[in-house]
Amino acid sequence: GQSLEQPSEVTAVEGAIVQINCTYQTSGFYGLSWYQQHDGGAPTFLSYNALDGLEETGRFSSFLSRSDSYGYLLLQELQMKDSASYFCAVRPYGNNRLAFGKGNQVVVIP
Amino acid sequence: EAQVTQNPRYLITVTGKKLTVTCSQNMNHEYMSWYRQDPGLGLRQIYYSMNVEVTDKGDVPEGYKVSRKEKRNFPLILESPSPNQTSLYFCASSYPGSYEQYFGPGTRLTVT
């Protein structure tokens, strides 16, 4: 099966950098995705890593290391609108399901 | 506009009264799924569907039913709701094998 672990809450000031980690235990998966959710709203897709390494999308970057069973989302130049919950998710081999971590809440303060 | 819609957005009901939450997508996606979200537990999958008339259980299917008679619609049915089904529910859709799922706005259900 799969389980994904994420720390629960991070507080940071505007302009700072925050790294949200995701460690997982799964026998095999297609890739690691990241989603953002504001205050109980619809989760929205941020990024995806199919291969090991760093993927950069504007202020957000995501990293995957399959050998370490570890990934992270890096939020740079934090803005107030980045206050949200961030979820990692994997799609295990053999099916089309997404398994989500419990999420990490980021609080950005002035 | 490409979107996933859910109705109702908010519902308060009583134990045992059957209810249906509708989900519809206009992106011609084959894959659709239902999740529930509870504090501290993240998103847990209830049921999913790979295509019309093809559905399968997710991680927490007990107490729920689904049907997929049309590609665009994937209703969630609670035959006899109980208070432990009080939760925030999300419908999502995507192309098969896609890493990006599109989520509906959510349905906040309270069962008293």
Coordinates of C-alpha atoms in Angstrom, one line a residue:
Chain A
G1 CA 0.0 0.0 0.0
Q2 CA 1.0 3.6 0.2
S3 CA 1.2 6.2 3.0
L4 CA 2.4 9.7 2.7
E5 CA 3.7 11.8 5.6
Q6 CA 3.6 15.6 5.8
P7 CA 4.4 17.9 8.7
S8 CA 1.3 19.8 9.8
E9 CA 1.9 23.5 9.9
V10 CA 4.4 26.1 8.9
T11 CA 4.4 29.9 9.5
A12 CA 6.6 32.2 7.5
V13 CA 6.8 35.9 6.6
E14 CA 6.2 37.4 3.3
G15 CA 9.1 37.1 0.9
A16 CA 10.5 34.1 2.7
I17 CA 11.1 30.6 1.4
V18 CA 9.3 27.6 2.7
Q19 CA 10.0 23.9 2.0
I20 CA 7.2 21.4 2.5
N21 CA 8.4 17.8 2.7
C22 CA 6.6 14.7 1.8
T23 CA 7.9 11.2 2.6
Y24 CA 6.1 8.2 1.4
Q25 CA 6.0 4.5 1.6
T26 CA 4.7 2.8 -1.5
S27 CA 5.8 -0.1 -3.6
G28 CA 5.9 1.9 -6.8
F29 CA 4.3 4.9 -8.4
Y30 CA 4.1 6.9 -11.5
G31 CA 5.0 10.3 -10.0
L32 CA 4.5 12.8 -7.2
S33 CA 1.9 15.6 -7.5
W34 CA 1.3 18.6 -5.4
Y35 CA -2.0 20.4 -4.8
Q36 CA -2.9 23.6 -3.1
Q37 CA -6.1 24.2 -1.2
H38 CA -7.4 27.5 0.2
D39 CA -9.7 27.4 3.3
G40 CA -11.8 24.3 2.3
G41 CA -12.0 25.3 -1.3
A42 CA -11.3 23.1 -4.3
P43 CA -7.8 21.6 -4.4
T44 CA -5.9 22.8 -7.4
F45 CA -3.0 21.2 -9.2
L46 CA 0.4 22.8 -8.7
S47 CA 3.1 20.5 -10.1
Y48 CA 4.2 17.0 -10.9
N49 CA 7.4 15.1 -10.8
A50 CA 7.6 11.9 -12.9
L51 CA 11.4 11.7 -12.7
D52 CA 13.9 12.4 -10.0
G53 CA 15.1 16.0 -9.8
L54 CA 13.7 19.5 -9.6
E55 CA 10.8 20.9 -11.6
E56 CA 10.4 24.7 -11.5
T57 CA 7.1 26.5 -12.2
G58 CA 7.5 30.2 -11.4
R59 CA 7.8 30.8 -7.7
F60 CA 7.1 27.1 -6.9
S61 CA 9.5 24.2 -7.4
S62 CA 9.0 20.6 -6.7
F63 CA 11.6 17.9 -6.1
L64 CA 11.5 14.1 -6.1
S65 CA 14.1 11.5 -5.0
R66 CA 12.7 8.0 -5.5
S67 CA 15.8 6.4 -3.9
D68 CA 15.1 8.4 -0.7
S69 CA 11.3 8.0 -0.9
Y70 CA 11.1 11.7 -0.5
G71 CA 9.9 14.8 -2.2
Y72 CA 9.4 18.5 -1.4
L73 CA 7.6 21.6 -2.6
L74 CA 9.5 24.8 -2.4
L75 CA 7.6 28.1 -2.2
Q76 CA 9.7 31.1 -2.9
E77 CA 9.1 34.8 -2.5
L78 CA 6.1 34.0 -0.3
Q79 CA 3.0 36.1 -0.7
M80 CA -0.1 36.4 1.5
K81 CA -2.1 34.5 -1.1
D82 CA 0.2 31.5 -0.6
S83 CA -1.5 30.9 2.8
A84 CA -3.1 27.5 2.1
S85 CA -2.8 23.8 2.7
Y86 CA -0.5 21.9 0.4
F87 CA -1.0 18.2 -0.3
C88 CA 1.3 15.7 -1.9
A89 CA -0.1 12.8 -3.8
V90 CA 1.1 9.7 -5.6
R91 CA -0.4 7.5 -8.3
P92 CA 0.6 3.9 -7.6
Y93 CA 1.4 1.5 -10.3
G94 CA -1.5 -0.5 -11.6
N95 CA -4.3 1.9 -11.1
N96 CA -5.5 5.4 -11.8
R97 CA -6.1 6.4 -8.2
L98 CA -4.4 9.3 -6.4
A99 CA -3.3 8.7 -2.8
F100 CA -3.0 12.0 -0.9
G101 CA -1.0 13.0 2.1
K102 CA -2.7 14.6 5.1
G103 CA -1.5 18.1 4.0
N104 CA 0.6 20.8 5.4
Q105 CA -0.8 24.2 6.3
V106 CA 1.3 27.3 5.4
V107 CA 0.5 30.5 7.1
V108 CA 2.1 33.6 5.6
I109 CA 2.3 36.7 7.9
P110 CA 3.3 40.3 7.0
Chain B
E1 CA -15.3 27.2 -19.1
A2 CA -13.9 23.8 -18.2
Q3 CA -15.2 22.9 -14.8
V4 CA -16.5 20.3 -12.3
T5 CA -19.8 21.2 -10.6
Q6 CA -21.3 19.8 -7.5
N7 CA -24.8 20.2 -6.0
P8 CA -25.8 21.0 -3.4
R9 CA -22.9 23.0 -2.0
Y10 CA -24.2 22.8 1.6
L11 CA -26.6 20.3 3.0
I12 CA -27.9 19.6 6.5
T13 CA -29.9 16.5 6.9
V14 CA -31.0 13.9 9.5
T15 CA -29.8 10.4 10.1
G16 CA -31.4 7.9 7.7
K17 CA -32.7 10.3 5.1
K18 CA -31.4 9.2 1.7
L19 CA -29.5 11.9 -0.2
T20 CA -27.7 12.3 -3.5
V21 CA -24.9 14.7 -4.2
T22 CA -24.5 15.3 -7.9
C23 CA -21.3 15.8 -9.8
S24 CA -20.9 16.9 -13.4
Q25 CA -17.9 17.7 -15.6
N26 CA -17.7 19.2 -19.1
M27 CA -14.2 18.2 -20.0
N28 CA -15.1 14.8 -21.5
H29 CA -12.9 13.1 -18.8
E30 CA -13.2 9.4 -18.5
Y31 CA -12.0 9.2 -14.9
M32 CA -14.1 10.6 -12.0
S33 CA -13.7 10.2 -8.3
W34 CA -15.2 11.1 -5.0
Y35 CA -13.2 12.2 -1.9
R36 CA -14.1 13.1 1.6
Q37 CA -12.0 15.5 3.6
D38 CA -12.0 15.5 7.4
P39 CA -9.7 17.6 9.7
G40 CA -6.3 16.0 10.1
L41 CA -7.1 13.2 7.7
G42 CA -6.5 14.8 4.3
L43 CA -8.4 13.7 1.2
R44 CA -9.6 10.1 1.3
Q45 CA -11.0 8.5 -1.8
I46 CA -14.5 7.0 -1.5
Y47 CA -15.2 5.6 -5.0
Y48 CA -13.8 6.2 -8.5
S49 CA -14.9 5.4 -12.0
M50 CA -12.7 4.7 -15.0
N51 CA -15.5 5.2 -17.5
V52 CA -19.2 4.7 -18.0
E53 CA -20.6 1.7 -16.1
V54 CA -17.1 1.1 -14.6
T55 CA -16.8 1.9 -10.9
D56 CA -14.6 0.7 -8.0
K57 CA -14.1 1.2 -4.3
G58 CA -11.6 3.6 -2.9
D59 CA -10.3 3.7 0.6
V60 CA -13.5 4.5 2.5
P61 CA -16.5 3.2 0.5
E62 CA -18.7 2.0 3.4
G63 CA -22.1 3.8 3.5
Y64 CA -21.8 5.2 0.0
K65 CA -22.9 4.2 -3.5
V66 CA -22.1 5.6 -6.9
S67 CA -23.3 5.2 -10.4
R68 CA -21.9 6.2 -13.8
K69 CA -24.5 6.0 -16.4
E70 CA -23.2 9.0 -18.4
K71 CA -19.7 10.1 -19.0
R72 CA -20.2 13.6 -17.6
N73 CA -22.1 12.6 -14.4
F74 CA -21.0 10.7 -11.3
P75 CA -23.5 11.1 -8.4
L76 CA -22.7 10.1 -4.8
I77 CA -25.5 8.4 -3.0
L78 CA -25.9 8.0 0.8
E79 CA -28.7 5.5 1.3
S80 CA -28.9 6.0 5.1
P81 CA -26.7 8.8 6.2
S82 CA -25.1 8.7 9.6
P83 CA -23.4 11.5 11.7
N84 CA -20.0 10.0 10.9
Q85 CA -20.6 10.9 7.3
T86 CA -20.6 14.6 8.2
S87 CA -17.7 15.9 6.1
L88 CA -16.6 18.0 3.2
Y89 CA -17.0 16.1 -0.1
F90 CA -15.1 16.7 -3.4
C91 CA -15.7 15.3 -6.8
A92 CA -12.8 15.2 -9.2
S93 CA -12.2 14.3 -12.8
S94 CA -9.3 13.7 -15.2
Y95 CA -8.1 11.9 -18.3
P96 CA -6.9 8.3 -17.5
G97 CA -3.3 8.3 -16.4
S98 CA -3.2 12.1 -16.0
Y99 CA -1.4 13.4 -12.9
E100 CA -3.7 16.4 -12.8
Q101 CA -7.2 16.1 -11.4
Y102 CA -9.8 18.8 -11.6
F103 CA -11.8 19.2 -8.4
G104 CA -15.3 20.5 -7.9
P105 CA -16.0 23.3 -5.3
G106 CA -17.0 20.8 -2.6
T107 CA -20.2 19.9 -0.7
R108 CA -20.3 20.4 3.0
L109 CA -22.6 17.8 4.5
T110 CA -23.9 17.7 8.0
V111 CA -25.8 14.7 9.3
T112 CA -27.6 15.2 12.6

